[in-house]
Short mmCIF file of C-alpha atoms and ligand atoms in Angstrom, two decimals:
data_model
loop_
_atom_site.label_atom_id
_atom_site.label_comp_id
_atom_site.label_asym_id
_atom_site.label_seq_id
_atom_site.Cartn_x
_atom_site.Cartn_y
_atom_site.Cartn_z
CA UNK A 1 -197.65 229.81 4.86
CA UNK A 2 -198.96 228.63 8.37
CA UNK A 3 -201.55 230.81 10.06
CA UNK A 4 -200.64 232.11 13.90
CA UNK A 5 -203.01 230.90 16.01
CA UNK A 6 -205.59 233.89 17.56
CA UNK A 7 -205.95 232.16 21.27
CA UNK A 8 -209.21 232.99 22.50
CA UNK A 9 -209.08 230.96 25.23
CA UNK A 10 -205.82 233.07 26.44
CA UNK A 11 -207.64 236.41 25.63
CA UNK A 12 -211.01 235.62 27.52
CA UNK A 13 -208.79 234.71 30.74
CA UNK A 14 -206.94 238.49 30.48
CA UNK A 15 -210.57 240.33 29.72
CA UNK A 16 -211.72 237.86 33.32
CA UNK A 17 -208.95 239.05 35.38
CA UNK A 18 -209.56 243.05 34.46
CA UNK A 19 -213.80 242.18 35.08
CA UNK A 20 -212.46 240.56 38.48
CA UNK A 21 -211.00 243.52 39.38
CA UNK A 22 -213.85 245.88 38.31
CA UNK A 23 -216.35 243.94 39.76
CA UNK A 24 -213.91 243.77 43.29
CA UNK A 25 -214.43 247.11 43.29
CA UNK A 26 -218.09 247.68 43.40
CA UNK A 27 -218.41 245.43 45.67
CA UNK A 28 -216.15 247.25 48.09
CA UNK A 29 -218.47 250.56 47.45
CA UNK A 30 -221.27 248.13 48.21
CA UNK A 31 -222.49 247.38 44.66
CA UNK A 32 -221.69 243.85 43.73
CA UNK A 33 -222.47 243.32 39.90
CA UNK A 34 -225.71 240.70 39.45
CA UNK A 35 -226.67 238.39 36.88
CA UNK A 36 -229.63 236.88 36.40
CA UNK A 37 -229.84 233.44 34.65
CA UNK A 38 -233.60 231.63 33.68
CA UNK A 39 -233.56 228.27 32.75
CA UNK A 40 -236.73 226.38 31.37
CA UNK A 41 -236.59 223.48 30.84
CA UNK A 42 -234.46 220.39 31.02
CA UNK A 43 -232.65 220.95 27.68
CA UNK A 44 -229.22 219.17 28.39
CA UNK A 45 -227.16 221.55 26.40
CA UNK A 46 -228.93 224.80 27.79
CA UNK A 47 -228.31 223.43 31.20
CA UNK A 48 -224.39 222.88 30.45
CA UNK A 49 -224.14 226.32 29.27
CA UNK A 50 -226.14 228.14 32.11
CA UNK A 51 -223.68 226.16 34.46
CA UNK A 52 -220.63 227.53 32.87
CA UNK A 53 -222.00 230.92 32.97
CA UNK A 54 -222.94 230.71 36.69
CA UNK A 55 -219.24 229.03 37.18
CA UNK A 56 -217.63 232.53 35.03
CA UNK A 57 -219.69 234.58 37.31
CA UNK A 58 -218.47 233.27 40.53
CA UNK A 59 -214.93 233.23 39.31
CA UNK A 60 -214.86 236.52 38.39
CA UNK A 61 -216.68 238.35 41.54
CA UNK A 62 -220.13 238.81 39.94
CA UNK A 63 -223.30 237.42 41.82
CA UNK A 64 -225.03 235.30 40.10
CA UNK A 65 -228.90 234.73 40.59
CA UNK A 66 -229.73 231.24 39.28
CA UNK A 67 -234.22 230.59 38.46
CA UNK A 68 -234.93 226.75 36.99
CA UNK A 69 -238.66 226.55 35.75
CA UNK A 70 -239.89 223.48 34.87
CA UNK A 71 -240.75 223.13 30.92
CA UNK A 72 -244.35 223.49 31.29
CA UNK A 73 -243.84 226.95 33.11
CA UNK A 74 -246.40 229.46 31.69
CA UNK A 75 -245.48 232.24 29.37
CA UNK A 76 -246.94 234.22 31.95
CA UNK A 77 -245.15 233.29 34.95
CA UNK A 78 -242.06 233.43 33.27
CA UNK A 79 -242.47 237.50 31.76
CA UNK A 80 -243.63 237.96 35.15
CA UNK A 81 -240.34 237.29 36.81
CA UNK A 82 -238.04 238.96 34.32
CA UNK A 83 -240.93 242.12 35.37
CA UNK A 84 -239.55 241.39 38.86
CA UNK A 85 -235.84 241.16 37.99
CA UNK A 86 -236.09 244.52 35.70
CA UNK A 87 -236.90 246.65 38.96
CA UNK A 88 -234.60 244.74 41.48
CA UNK A 89 -231.61 246.88 41.96
CA UNK A 90 -229.50 244.10 43.04
CA UNK A 91 -229.85 243.02 39.42
CA UNK A 92 -227.60 244.27 36.82
CA UNK A 93 -228.03 242.14 33.78
CA UNK A 94 -230.84 239.33 32.75
CA UNK A 95 -230.00 236.59 30.59
CA UNK A 96 -233.07 234.10 29.54
CA UNK A 97 -231.56 230.94 27.96
CA UNK A 98 -232.59 229.72 24.47
CA UNK A 99 -234.00 228.03 23.13
CA UNK A 100 -237.33 228.20 25.06
CA UNK A 101 -240.13 225.76 24.81
CA UNK A 102 -242.41 225.59 22.10
CA UNK A 103 -245.10 227.05 23.80
CA UNK A 104 -243.62 230.23 25.08
CA UNK A 105 -243.03 233.41 22.48
CA UNK A 106 -239.45 234.04 22.37
CA UNK A 107 -239.55 237.53 21.20
CA UNK A 108 -242.03 238.35 23.58
CA UNK A 109 -239.75 237.08 26.36
CA UNK A 110 -236.55 239.34 25.08
CA UNK A 111 -238.86 242.23 24.67
CA UNK A 112 -239.97 242.11 27.92
CA UNK A 113 -235.77 242.19 29.63
CA UNK A 114 -235.13 246.05 30.04
CA UNK A 115 -233.32 247.55 27.49
CA UNK A 116 -230.48 248.52 30.24
CA UNK A 117 -230.19 245.08 32.03
CA UNK A 118 -230.38 242.94 27.81
CA UNK A 119 -226.83 241.69 28.89
CA UNK A 120 -227.43 238.79 25.97
CA UNK A 121 -227.60 242.01 23.54
CA UNK A 122 -230.51 240.06 21.81
CA UNK A 123 -233.31 242.94 22.89
CA UNK A 124 -234.80 244.84 20.11
CA UNK A 125 -233.51 247.92 21.45
CA UNK A 126 -230.10 246.69 21.77
CA UNK A 127 -230.17 245.66 18.08
CA UNK A 128 -231.68 249.02 17.06
CA UNK A 129 -229.01 250.92 18.85
CA UNK A 130 -226.47 249.01 17.16
CA UNK A 131 -228.27 249.49 13.75
CA UNK A 132 -227.82 253.33 14.91
CA UNK A 133 -224.36 253.63 16.23
CA UNK A 134 -226.03 254.69 19.43
CA UNK A 135 -224.24 253.16 22.82
CA UNK A 136 -226.12 249.41 23.79
CA UNK A 137 -225.20 245.86 24.34
CA UNK A 138 -223.55 244.28 21.81
CA UNK A 139 -224.27 240.17 21.43
CA UNK A 140 -221.83 238.45 22.65
CA UNK A 141 -220.63 236.53 20.06
CA UNK A 142 -219.91 239.04 17.56
CA UNK A 143 -218.17 241.64 20.45
CA UNK A 144 -215.98 238.68 20.97
CA UNK A 145 -214.96 238.54 17.25
CA UNK A 146 -214.44 242.18 17.02
CA UNK A 147 -212.14 241.94 20.58
CA UNK A 148 -210.08 238.99 18.78
CA UNK A 149 -209.58 241.09 15.60
CA UNK A 150 -208.07 244.00 17.33
CA UNK A 151 -206.27 241.34 19.38
CA UNK A 152 -204.94 239.88 16.09
CA UNK A 153 -203.62 243.00 14.70
CA UNK A 154 -206.48 243.39 12.08
CA UNK A 155 -206.49 246.55 10.08
CA UNK A 156 -210.40 246.54 9.03
CA UNK A 157 -210.69 250.21 7.70
CA UNK A 158 -211.17 249.81 3.96
CA UNK A 159 -210.63 246.29 4.21
CA UNK A 160 -212.77 243.44 2.24
CA UNK A 161 -214.82 241.75 5.84
CA UNK A 162 -216.95 238.47 4.63
CA UNK A 163 -219.27 237.33 6.88
CA UNK A 164 -221.12 234.06 6.04
CA UNK A 165 -224.02 233.63 8.18
CA UNK A 166 -226.94 236.01 8.59
CA UNK A 167 -228.74 234.99 11.86
CA UNK A 168 -229.82 238.01 14.27
CA UNK A 169 -227.33 236.76 16.92
CA UNK A 170 -223.85 236.36 15.01
CA UNK A 171 -224.21 237.28 11.15
CA UNK A 172 -226.43 240.44 11.10
CA UNK A 173 -225.20 241.97 14.27
CA UNK A 174 -220.90 241.07 13.35
CA UNK A 175 -221.20 242.73 9.50
CA UNK A 176 -222.54 245.90 11.18
CA UNK A 177 -219.41 245.81 13.84
CA UNK A 178 -217.46 245.07 10.48
CA UNK A 179 -218.88 248.29 8.74
CA UNK A 180 -218.68 250.11 11.84
CA UNK A 181 -215.04 249.60 12.10
CA UNK A 182 -214.79 251.06 8.44
CA UNK A 183 -214.22 247.49 6.62
CA UNK A 184 -216.08 247.10 3.37
CA UNK A 185 -218.73 244.02 4.45
CA UNK A 186 -220.01 241.27 2.37
CA UNK A 187 -222.60 239.04 4.02
CA UNK A 188 -223.47 235.15 2.74
CA UNK A 189 -226.36 232.82 3.51
CA UNK A 190 -227.39 229.94 2.37
CA UNK A 191 -229.20 231.57 -0.97
CA UNK A 192 -225.87 233.17 -2.03
CA UNK A 193 -224.51 232.23 -5.42
CA UNK A 194 -220.73 231.03 -5.65
CA UNK A 195 -219.92 231.36 -2.18
CA UNK A 196 -216.26 230.82 -2.96
CA UNK A 197 -215.92 233.88 -4.83
CA UNK A 198 -217.18 236.04 -2.35
CA UNK A 199 -214.81 234.13 0.39
CA UNK A 200 -211.80 234.77 -1.58
CA UNK A 201 -212.03 238.15 -1.81
CA UNK A 202 -212.20 238.28 1.78
CA UNK A 203 -209.55 240.30 4.02
CA UNK A 204 -211.35 239.16 7.17
CA UNK A 205 -213.63 236.03 7.32
CA UNK A 206 -216.36 235.37 9.56
CA UNK A 207 -217.89 231.93 9.43
CA UNK A 208 -221.00 231.58 11.75
CA UNK A 209 -222.82 228.74 9.67
CA UNK A 210 -223.07 225.38 11.23
CA UNK A 211 -221.73 223.32 9.00
CA UNK A 212 -218.49 221.17 10.12
CA UNK A 213 -215.81 222.56 8.02
CA UNK A 214 -217.40 223.68 4.80
CA UNK A 215 -214.84 226.68 4.27
CA UNK A 216 -211.99 224.83 3.03
CA UNK A 217 -208.12 226.25 2.07
CA UNK A 218 -209.09 227.00 -1.17
CA UNK A 219 -212.15 229.50 -0.60
CA UNK A 220 -209.53 231.62 1.73
CA UNK A 221 -207.62 234.76 0.06
CA UNK A 222 -203.85 234.23 0.77
CA UNK A 223 -203.06 236.07 4.09
CA UNK A 224 -206.72 236.13 5.36
CA UNK A 225 -207.59 236.91 8.73
CA UNK A 226 -210.44 233.93 9.59
CA UNK A 227 -212.42 233.73 12.44
CA UNK A 228 -214.51 230.28 13.08
CA UNK A 229 -217.59 231.05 15.06
CA UNK A 230 -218.90 227.55 14.19
CA UNK A 231 -219.02 224.96 16.94
CA UNK A 232 -220.34 221.82 14.97
CA UNK A 233 -219.68 217.52 15.68
CA UNK A 234 -218.01 216.17 13.12
CA UNK A 235 -218.97 212.31 11.88
CA UNK A 236 -216.83 211.01 14.62
CA UNK A 237 -218.36 213.65 17.24
CA UNK A 238 -215.53 215.84 17.61
CA UNK A 239 -216.13 219.45 18.37
CA UNK A 240 -214.89 221.48 15.40
CA UNK A 241 -215.64 224.56 13.04
CA UNK A 242 -217.33 226.16 10.10
CA UNK A 243 -213.55 226.55 8.79
CA UNK A 244 -211.80 223.11 7.59
CA UNK A 245 -208.77 224.04 10.27
CA UNK A 246 -206.17 222.17 8.53
CA UNK A 247 -206.42 223.13 5.01
CA UNK A 248 -207.40 226.82 6.27
CA UNK A 249 -204.16 227.44 8.41
CA UNK A 250 -201.78 227.10 5.16
CA UNK A 251 -203.38 229.80 3.47
CA UNK A 252 -204.51 232.36 5.92
CA UNK A 253 -202.12 234.39 8.02
CA UNK A 254 -204.07 234.04 11.31
CA UNK A 255 -206.79 231.89 12.20
CA UNK A 256 -209.06 230.90 15.79
CA UNK A 257 -209.25 227.44 16.66
CA UNK A 258 -212.41 225.42 17.62
CA UNK A 259 -212.59 224.86 20.91
CA UNK A 260 -210.62 227.49 22.22
CA UNK A 261 -211.36 230.74 19.90
CA UNK A 262 -214.78 232.30 19.68
CA UNK A 263 -216.02 230.09 22.47
CA UNK A 264 -214.47 231.28 25.52
CA UNK A 265 -214.89 234.85 24.40
CA UNK A 266 -218.65 234.61 24.14
CA UNK A 267 -218.33 234.12 27.66
CA UNK A 268 -216.49 236.51 28.38
CA UNK A 269 -218.30 239.13 27.04
CA UNK A 270 -221.32 238.15 28.65
CA UNK A 271 -218.99 239.31 31.98
CA UNK A 272 -218.07 242.61 30.56
CA UNK A 273 -221.76 243.10 29.43
CA UNK A 274 -222.50 242.48 33.01
CA UNK A 275 -220.08 244.81 34.71
CA UNK A 276 -221.00 247.68 32.17
CA UNK A 277 -224.43 247.29 33.15
CA UNK A 278 -223.50 247.57 36.64
CA UNK A 279 -220.66 250.44 36.38
CA UNK A 280 -223.37 252.71 34.74
CA UNK A 281 -225.89 251.80 37.26
CA UNK A 282 -223.71 253.02 39.74
P1 NDP B 1 -227.85 230.22 12.57
O1 NDP B 1 -228.56 228.61 12.23
O2 NDP B 1 -229.17 231.12 13.26
O3 NDP B 1 -227.52 230.39 11.24
C1 NDP B 1 -226.77 229.95 10.02
C2 NDP B 1 -226.80 230.89 8.94
O4 NDP B 1 -225.91 230.28 8.10
C3 NDP B 1 -228.04 231.41 8.37
O5 NDP B 1 -227.34 232.57 8.05
C4 NDP B 1 -227.81 230.57 6.98
O6 NDP B 1 -228.65 230.97 5.74
C5 NDP B 1 -226.45 230.51 6.39
N1 NDP B 1 -226.07 229.16 5.74
C6 NDP B 1 -226.46 228.27 6.22
N2 NDP B 1 -225.69 226.72 5.23
C7 NDP B 1 -225.32 227.95 4.27
C8 NDP B 1 -224.73 227.59 2.82
N3 NDP B 1 -224.31 226.43 2.34
N4 NDP B 1 -223.86 228.81 2.50
C9 NDP B 1 -223.85 229.75 3.28
N5 NDP B 1 -224.22 230.24 4.10
C10 NDP B 1 -225.01 229.14 5.00
O7 NDP B 1 -227.12 230.01 12.95
P2 NDP B 1 -226.45 231.15 14.23
O8 NDP B 1 -225.85 232.32 13.46
O9 NDP B 1 -226.98 230.96 15.37
O10 NDP B 1 -224.50 229.52 14.75
C11 NDP B 1 -224.30 229.67 13.57
C12 NDP B 1 -223.02 228.87 13.83
O11 NDP B 1 -221.78 229.50 15.22
C13 NDP B 1 -223.45 227.71 14.67
O12 NDP B 1 -222.37 226.15 14.82
C14 NDP B 1 -223.37 228.24 16.05
O13 NDP B 1 -223.32 226.25 17.07
C15 NDP B 1 -222.19 228.56 16.35
N6 NDP B 1 -222.68 229.50 17.75
C16 NDP B 1 -221.19 229.64 18.37
C17 NDP B 1 -221.25 230.77 19.40
C18 NDP B 1 -219.80 230.17 19.97
O14 NDP B 1 -219.70 231.13 21.39
N7 NDP B 1 -219.01 230.27 19.60
C19 NDP B 1 -222.09 231.39 19.47
C20 NDP B 1 -223.05 231.04 19.12
C21 NDP B 1 -223.42 230.50 17.92
P3 NDP B 1 -229.78 231.22 5.70
O15 NDP B 1 -230.21 232.43 6.34
O16 NDP B 1 -230.70 231.87 4.50
O17 NDP B 1 -230.88 230.40 6.25
#
């Protein structure tokens, strides 16, 4: 079997076009959606992520406000800026780019963002809403994965879904979303015994680990749908996922590539969340 490709770049493009249309409608009524992005320090990768987010906003008709702060910014200053943005009616979403410098308490920063502007979905109120099935913002990566699965025609009800990775921003919320969709969910992590025994049972396999090509074709059930969240550099510096794409695609029925799978969807879902925040405020 050669798996079909789940094209995250194309799906993200169509989502961006929908966001642009809805953003234009809000703007025409004098209420342009607005996203505030705060970057603290000089981390090169963070600077690239932030640049991309600002560019995505511009292309989708979302007004973005970028605040670049020096690495030595005191935590109290950062919290005060967030509090000001919380009450700014022109701002509908607030994103603080992570990681933050070591002297700043990341949890405190995230909890200072008003939950109704928490478009990253990292606030404990957003996590609690997801856990209890209440409306709230979903973290962009697992939200994007659910859209990819829908696009791929995955039948989740009753399916065996295995998530490898249990971080607060990917693995755990991913597992909850799959559970909400009536899958039978297994979460694996670094202490799981016999990882392959779990992954081989998966009708839907989500890899969110951060280890280049660790999931090989022999660990995949024939016909499975495989979503590769990982973003790693291999020994030659090439971008690759957690899944060994070449061996996996011989076994799976559908698979996301890296790049061009989950990454563009994560970016697109931030726009979707920001737009929804603005529409709720209307
Ligand atoms: P974390 O490092 O926070 O979590 C990694 C998880 O993988 C942990 O739960 C860890 O287990 C588990 N793990 C580590 N080694 C193994 C192993 N040998 N077997 C099974 N599980 C293991 O990473 P993130 O969740 O933030 O990100 C995961 C990957 O996804 C990274 O490559 C990251 O770059 C990428 N990513 C991609 C995004 C995109 O848009 N495409 C967005 C976000 C992340 P334990 O808890 O026991 O330590």
